[in-house]
PDB file of C-alpha atoms and ligand atoms in Angstrom:
ATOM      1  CA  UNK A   1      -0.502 -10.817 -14.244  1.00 81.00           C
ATOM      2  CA  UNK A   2      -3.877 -12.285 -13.794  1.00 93.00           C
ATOM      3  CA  UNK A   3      -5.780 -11.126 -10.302  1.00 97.00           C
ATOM      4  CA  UNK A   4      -5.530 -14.194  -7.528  1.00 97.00           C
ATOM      5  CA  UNK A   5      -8.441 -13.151  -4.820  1.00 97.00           C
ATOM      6  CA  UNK A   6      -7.248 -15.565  -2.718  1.00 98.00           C
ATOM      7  CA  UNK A   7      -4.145 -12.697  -1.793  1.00 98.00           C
ATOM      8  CA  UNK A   8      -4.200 -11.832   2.093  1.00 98.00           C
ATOM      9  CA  UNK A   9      -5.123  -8.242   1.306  1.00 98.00           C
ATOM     10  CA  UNK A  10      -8.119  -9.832  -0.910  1.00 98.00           C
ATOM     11  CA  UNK A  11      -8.963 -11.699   2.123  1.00 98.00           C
ATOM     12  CA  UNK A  12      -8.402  -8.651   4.186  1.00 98.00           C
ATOM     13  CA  UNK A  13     -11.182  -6.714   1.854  1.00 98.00           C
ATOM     14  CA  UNK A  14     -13.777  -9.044   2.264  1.00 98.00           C
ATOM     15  CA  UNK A  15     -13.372  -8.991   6.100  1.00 98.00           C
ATOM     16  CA  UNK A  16     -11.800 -12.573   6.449  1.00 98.00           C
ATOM     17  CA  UNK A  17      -9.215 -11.611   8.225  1.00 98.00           C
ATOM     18  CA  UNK A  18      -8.915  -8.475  10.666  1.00 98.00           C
ATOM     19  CA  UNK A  19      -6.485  -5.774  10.230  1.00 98.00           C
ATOM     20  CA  UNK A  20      -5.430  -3.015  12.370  1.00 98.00           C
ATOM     21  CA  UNK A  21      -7.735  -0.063  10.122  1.00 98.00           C
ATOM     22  CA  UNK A  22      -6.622   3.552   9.961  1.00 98.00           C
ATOM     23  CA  UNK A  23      -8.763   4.659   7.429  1.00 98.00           C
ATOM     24  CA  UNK A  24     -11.289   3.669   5.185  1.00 98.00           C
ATOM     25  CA  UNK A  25     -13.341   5.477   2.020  1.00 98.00           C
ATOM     26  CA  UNK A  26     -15.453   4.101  -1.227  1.00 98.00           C
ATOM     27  CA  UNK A  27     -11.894   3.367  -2.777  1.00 98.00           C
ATOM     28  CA  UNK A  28      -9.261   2.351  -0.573  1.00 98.00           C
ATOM     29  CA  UNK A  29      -8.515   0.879   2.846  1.00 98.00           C
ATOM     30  CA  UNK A  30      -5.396   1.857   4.630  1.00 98.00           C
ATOM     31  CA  UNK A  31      -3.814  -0.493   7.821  1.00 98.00           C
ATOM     32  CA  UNK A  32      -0.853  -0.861  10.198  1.00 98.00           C
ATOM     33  CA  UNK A  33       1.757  -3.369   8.577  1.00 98.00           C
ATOM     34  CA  UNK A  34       1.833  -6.679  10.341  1.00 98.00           C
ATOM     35  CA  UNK A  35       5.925  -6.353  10.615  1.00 98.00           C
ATOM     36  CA  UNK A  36       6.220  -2.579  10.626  1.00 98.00           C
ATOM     37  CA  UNK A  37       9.495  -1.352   9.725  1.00 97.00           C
ATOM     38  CA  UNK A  38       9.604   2.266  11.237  1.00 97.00           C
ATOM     39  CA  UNK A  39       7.763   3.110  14.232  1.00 98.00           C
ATOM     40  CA  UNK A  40       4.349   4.122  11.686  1.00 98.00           C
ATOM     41  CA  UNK A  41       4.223   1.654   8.694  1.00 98.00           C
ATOM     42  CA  UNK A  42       0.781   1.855   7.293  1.00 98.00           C
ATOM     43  CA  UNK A  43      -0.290   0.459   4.111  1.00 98.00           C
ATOM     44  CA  UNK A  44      -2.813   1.648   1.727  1.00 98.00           C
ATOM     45  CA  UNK A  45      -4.427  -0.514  -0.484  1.00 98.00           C
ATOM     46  CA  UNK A  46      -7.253  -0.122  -3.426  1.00 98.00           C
ATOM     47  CA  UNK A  47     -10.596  -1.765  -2.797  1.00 98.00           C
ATOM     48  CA  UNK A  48     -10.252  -3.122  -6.576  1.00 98.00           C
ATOM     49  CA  UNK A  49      -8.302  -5.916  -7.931  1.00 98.00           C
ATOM     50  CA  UNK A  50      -4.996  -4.567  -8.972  1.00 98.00           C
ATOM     51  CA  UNK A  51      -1.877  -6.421  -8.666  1.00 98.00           C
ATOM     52  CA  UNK A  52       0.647  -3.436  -8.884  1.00 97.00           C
ATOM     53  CA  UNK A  53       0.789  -0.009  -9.719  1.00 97.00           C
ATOM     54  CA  UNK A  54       0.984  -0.736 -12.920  1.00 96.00           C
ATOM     55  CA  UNK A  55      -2.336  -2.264 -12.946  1.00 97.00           C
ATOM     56  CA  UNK A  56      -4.346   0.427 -11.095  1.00 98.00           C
ATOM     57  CA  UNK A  57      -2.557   3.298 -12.824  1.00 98.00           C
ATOM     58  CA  UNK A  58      -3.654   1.964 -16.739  1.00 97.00           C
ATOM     59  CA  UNK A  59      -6.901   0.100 -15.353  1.00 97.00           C
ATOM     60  CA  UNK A  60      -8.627   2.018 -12.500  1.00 98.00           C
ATOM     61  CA  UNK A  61     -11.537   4.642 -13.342  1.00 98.00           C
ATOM     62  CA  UNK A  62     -10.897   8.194 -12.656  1.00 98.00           C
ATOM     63  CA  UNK A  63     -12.745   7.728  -9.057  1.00 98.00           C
ATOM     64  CA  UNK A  64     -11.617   4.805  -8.276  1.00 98.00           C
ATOM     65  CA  UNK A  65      -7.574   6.642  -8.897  1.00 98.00           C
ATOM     66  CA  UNK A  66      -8.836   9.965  -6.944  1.00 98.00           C
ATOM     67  CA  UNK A  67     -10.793   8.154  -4.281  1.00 98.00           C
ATOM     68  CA  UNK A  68      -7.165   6.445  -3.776  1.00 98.00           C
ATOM     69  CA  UNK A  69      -5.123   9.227  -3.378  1.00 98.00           C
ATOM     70  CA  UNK A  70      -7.550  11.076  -1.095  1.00 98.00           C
ATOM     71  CA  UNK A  71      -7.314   8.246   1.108  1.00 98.00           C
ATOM     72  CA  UNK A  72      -3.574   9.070   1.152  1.00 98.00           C
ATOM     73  CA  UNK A  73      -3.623  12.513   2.088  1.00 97.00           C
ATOM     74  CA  UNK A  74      -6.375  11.729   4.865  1.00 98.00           C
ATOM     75  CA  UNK A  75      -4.294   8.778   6.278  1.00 98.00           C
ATOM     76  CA  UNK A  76      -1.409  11.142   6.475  1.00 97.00           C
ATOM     77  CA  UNK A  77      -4.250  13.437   8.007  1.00 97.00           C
ATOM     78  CA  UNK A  78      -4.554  10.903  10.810  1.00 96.00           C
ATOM     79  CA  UNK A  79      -1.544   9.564  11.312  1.00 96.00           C
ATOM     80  CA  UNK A  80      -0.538  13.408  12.185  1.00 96.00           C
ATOM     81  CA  UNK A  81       2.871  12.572   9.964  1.00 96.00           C
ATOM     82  CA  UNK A  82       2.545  15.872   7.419  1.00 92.00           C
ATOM     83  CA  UNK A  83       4.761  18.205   9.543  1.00 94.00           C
ATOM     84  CA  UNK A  84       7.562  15.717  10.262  1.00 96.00           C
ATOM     85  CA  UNK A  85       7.611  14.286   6.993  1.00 96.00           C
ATOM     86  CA  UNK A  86       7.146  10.437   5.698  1.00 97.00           C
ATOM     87  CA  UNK A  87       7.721   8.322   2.968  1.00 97.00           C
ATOM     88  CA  UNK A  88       5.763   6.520   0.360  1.00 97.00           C
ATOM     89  CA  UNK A  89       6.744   3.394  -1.909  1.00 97.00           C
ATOM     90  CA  UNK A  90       5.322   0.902  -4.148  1.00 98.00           C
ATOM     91  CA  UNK A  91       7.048  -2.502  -4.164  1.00 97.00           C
ATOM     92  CA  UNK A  92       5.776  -4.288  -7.743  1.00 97.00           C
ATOM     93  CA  UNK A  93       7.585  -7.790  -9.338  1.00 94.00           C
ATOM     94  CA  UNK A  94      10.129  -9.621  -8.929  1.00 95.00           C
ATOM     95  CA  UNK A  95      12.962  -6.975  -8.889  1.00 95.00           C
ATOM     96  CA  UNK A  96      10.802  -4.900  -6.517  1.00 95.00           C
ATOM     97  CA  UNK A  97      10.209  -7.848  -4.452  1.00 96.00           C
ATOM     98  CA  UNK A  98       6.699  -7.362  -4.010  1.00 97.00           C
ATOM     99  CA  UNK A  99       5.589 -10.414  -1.884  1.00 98.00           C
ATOM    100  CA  UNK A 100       1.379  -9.607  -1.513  1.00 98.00           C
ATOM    101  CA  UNK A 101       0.291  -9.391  -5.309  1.00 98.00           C
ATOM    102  CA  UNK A 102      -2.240  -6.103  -4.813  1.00 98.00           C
ATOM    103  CA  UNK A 103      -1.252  -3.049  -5.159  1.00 98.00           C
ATOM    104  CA  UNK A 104      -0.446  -1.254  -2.069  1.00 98.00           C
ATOM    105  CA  UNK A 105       1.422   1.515  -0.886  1.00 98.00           C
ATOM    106  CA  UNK A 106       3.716   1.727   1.969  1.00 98.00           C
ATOM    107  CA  UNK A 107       3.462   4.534   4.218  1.00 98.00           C
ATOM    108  CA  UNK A 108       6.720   5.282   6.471  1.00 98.00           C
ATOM    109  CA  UNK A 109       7.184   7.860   9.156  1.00 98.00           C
ATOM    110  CA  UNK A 110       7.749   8.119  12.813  1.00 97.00           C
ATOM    111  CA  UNK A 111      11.447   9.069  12.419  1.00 97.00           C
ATOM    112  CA  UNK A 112      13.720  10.244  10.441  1.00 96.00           C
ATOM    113  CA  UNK A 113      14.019   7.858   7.435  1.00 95.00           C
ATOM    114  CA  UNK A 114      17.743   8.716   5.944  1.00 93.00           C
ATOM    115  CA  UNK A 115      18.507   8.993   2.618  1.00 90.00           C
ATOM    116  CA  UNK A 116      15.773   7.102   0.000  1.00 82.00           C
ATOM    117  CA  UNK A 117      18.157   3.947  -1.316  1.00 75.00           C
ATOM    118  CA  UNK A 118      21.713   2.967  -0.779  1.00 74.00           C
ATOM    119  CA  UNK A 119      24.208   3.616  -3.253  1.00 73.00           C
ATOM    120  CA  UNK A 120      23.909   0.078  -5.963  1.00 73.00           C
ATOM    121  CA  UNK A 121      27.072  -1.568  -7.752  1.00 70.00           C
ATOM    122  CA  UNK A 122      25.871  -1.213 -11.220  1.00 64.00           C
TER     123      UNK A 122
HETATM  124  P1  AMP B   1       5.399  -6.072  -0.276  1.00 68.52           P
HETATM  125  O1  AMP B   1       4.383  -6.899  -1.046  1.00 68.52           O
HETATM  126  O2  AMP B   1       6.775  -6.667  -0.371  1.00 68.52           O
HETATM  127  O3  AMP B   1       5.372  -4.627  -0.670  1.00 68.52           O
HETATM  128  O4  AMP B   1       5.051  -6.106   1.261  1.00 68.52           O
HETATM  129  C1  AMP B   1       3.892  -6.669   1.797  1.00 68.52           C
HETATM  130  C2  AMP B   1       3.716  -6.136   3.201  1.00 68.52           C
HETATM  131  O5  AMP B   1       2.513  -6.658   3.714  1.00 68.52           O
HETATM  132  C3  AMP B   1       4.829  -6.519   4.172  1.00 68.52           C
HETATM  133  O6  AMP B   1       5.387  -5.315   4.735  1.00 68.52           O
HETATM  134  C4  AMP B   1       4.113  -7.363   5.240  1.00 68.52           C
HETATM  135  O7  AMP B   1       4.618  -7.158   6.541  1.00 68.52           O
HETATM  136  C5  AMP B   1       2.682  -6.879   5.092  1.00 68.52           C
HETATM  137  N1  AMP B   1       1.648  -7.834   5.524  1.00 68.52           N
HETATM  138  C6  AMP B   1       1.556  -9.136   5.179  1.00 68.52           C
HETATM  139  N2  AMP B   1       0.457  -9.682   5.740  1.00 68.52           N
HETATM  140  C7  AMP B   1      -0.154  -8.698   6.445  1.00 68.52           C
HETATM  141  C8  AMP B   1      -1.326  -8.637   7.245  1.00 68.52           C
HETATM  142  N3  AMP B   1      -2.108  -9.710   7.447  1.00 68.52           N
HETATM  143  N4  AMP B   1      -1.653  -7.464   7.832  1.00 68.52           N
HETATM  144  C9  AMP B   1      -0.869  -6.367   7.651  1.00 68.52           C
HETATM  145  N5  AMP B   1       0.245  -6.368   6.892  1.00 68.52           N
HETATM  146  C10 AMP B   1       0.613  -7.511   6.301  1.00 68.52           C
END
């Protein structure tokens, strides 16, 4: 899927719109979900133009892919979630319902977070 800059995270990036900042490095930029869903809901995002995952993961360089995941491990740093424990997940298409079209992680702690899915009817 072809890049649209005009995405609210793209808009977030270029300081357009404000966001509530946890962290920021070369790479990434991580900030408190508008409509938080456990009591810490912090999202992660790349500073380049990947739509999912899938993107970053086959297009990023090395740095830009490490610089990313350090970013992770220091927001978990200072969000002080380690010891308790969190969760992590990647919405991406249609079945995933991703609704912002960069890639972004979802960072969820705060409580506990039950089991990971619900049982599906296949
Ligand atoms: P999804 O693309 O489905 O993985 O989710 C996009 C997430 O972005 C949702 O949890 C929204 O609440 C969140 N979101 C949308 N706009 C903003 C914004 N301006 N600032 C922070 N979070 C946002």
């Amino acid at each position: 899927m072809a890049y649209n800059d005009q995405n609210i995270f793209a808009k977030i990036l270029r300081g357009e719109i404000p966001c509530d900042k946890v962290y920021e490095n070369d790479y990434a930029l991580a900030f408190r979900d508008i409509a938080p869903q456990t009591p810490v809901h912090v999202l992660v995002i790349p500073k380049g133009p990947y739509v999912s995952y899938v993107e970053f993961s086959e297009q990023a360089s090395d740095v830009e892919l490490a610089g990313f995941m350090r970013a992770v491990g220091a927001v978990a740093a200072e969000l002080g979630i380690a010891e308790a424990g969190s969760r992590i997940l990647s919405n991406q298409g249609e079945d995933g319902h991703q609704e912002v079209p960069h890639f972004h992680l979802h960072m969820l702690a705060g409580k506990n977070l039950g089991r990971m899915i619900k049982p599906i009817d296949k």
